[in-house]
Coordinates of C-alpha atoms in Angstrom, one line a residue:
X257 CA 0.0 0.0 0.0
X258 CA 1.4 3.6 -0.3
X259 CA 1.4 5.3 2.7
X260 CA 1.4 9.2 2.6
X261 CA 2.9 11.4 5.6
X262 CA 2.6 15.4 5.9
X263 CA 5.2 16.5 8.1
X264 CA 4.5 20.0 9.9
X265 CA 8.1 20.8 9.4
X266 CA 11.0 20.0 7.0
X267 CA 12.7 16.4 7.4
X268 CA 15.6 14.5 6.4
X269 CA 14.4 11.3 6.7
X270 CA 11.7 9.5 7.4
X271 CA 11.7 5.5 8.1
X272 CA 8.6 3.5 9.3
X273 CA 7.7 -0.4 10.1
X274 CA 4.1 -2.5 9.9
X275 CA 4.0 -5.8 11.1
X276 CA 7.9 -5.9 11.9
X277 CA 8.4 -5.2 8.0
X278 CA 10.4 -1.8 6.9
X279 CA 8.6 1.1 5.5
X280 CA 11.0 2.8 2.9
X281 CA 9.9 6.5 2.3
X282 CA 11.7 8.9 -0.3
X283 CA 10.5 12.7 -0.4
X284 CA 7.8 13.8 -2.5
X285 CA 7.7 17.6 -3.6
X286 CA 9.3 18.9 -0.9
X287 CA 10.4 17.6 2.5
X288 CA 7.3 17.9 4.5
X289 CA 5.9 15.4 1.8
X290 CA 6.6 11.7 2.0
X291 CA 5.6 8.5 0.3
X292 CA 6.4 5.1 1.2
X293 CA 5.5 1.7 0.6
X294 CA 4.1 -0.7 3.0
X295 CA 3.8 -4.5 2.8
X296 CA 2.1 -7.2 4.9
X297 CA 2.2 -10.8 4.3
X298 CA -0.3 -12.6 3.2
X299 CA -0.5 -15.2 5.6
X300 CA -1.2 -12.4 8.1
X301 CA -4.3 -12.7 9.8
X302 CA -6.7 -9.8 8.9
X303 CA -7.1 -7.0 11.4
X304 CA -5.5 -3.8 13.0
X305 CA -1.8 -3.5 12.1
X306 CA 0.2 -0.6 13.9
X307 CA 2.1 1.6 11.2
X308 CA 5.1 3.5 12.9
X309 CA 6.6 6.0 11.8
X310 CA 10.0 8.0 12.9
X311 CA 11.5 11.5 11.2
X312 CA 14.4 13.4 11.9
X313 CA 14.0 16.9 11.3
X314 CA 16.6 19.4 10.1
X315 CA 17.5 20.8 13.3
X316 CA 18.1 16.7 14.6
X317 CA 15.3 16.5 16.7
X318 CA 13.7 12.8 15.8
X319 CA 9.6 12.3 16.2
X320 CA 7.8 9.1 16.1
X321 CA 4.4 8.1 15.4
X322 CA 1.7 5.4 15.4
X323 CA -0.8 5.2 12.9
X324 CA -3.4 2.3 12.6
X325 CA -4.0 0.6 9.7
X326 CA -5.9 -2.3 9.1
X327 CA -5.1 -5.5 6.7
X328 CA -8.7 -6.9 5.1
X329 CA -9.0 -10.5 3.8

């Protein structure tokens, strides 16, 4: 799935995880803007599936978030 993520302030990266697989994320028109692409097996059992998320912004400071997601059979 491609996940979208609006940052409220410039970052330099951006890295994420869902069900203990890596999130790669690249910048999209500028670096408040980020896409990545999310993947969950399919012998996972359908249901809620925590989405984290962790930036580092250009002054260093590093912020995580949780997002729910949810994987449909």
């Amino acid at each position: 799935a491609l996940v979208t993520v609006s940052a409220p302030q410039d970052l330099t990266t951006l890295a994420g995880d869902i069900a203990g697989r890596p999130v790669r994320f690249w910048p999209g028109e500028s670096m408040r803007e980020w896409n990545g692409l999310a993947g969950v097996g399919l012998d996972a059992a359908p249901g809620s599936i925590a989405l984290t998320i962790q930036g580092t912004t250009t002054s260093g400071a590093v912020a995580t978030a949780k997002a729910p997601s949810k994987k449909t059979a």
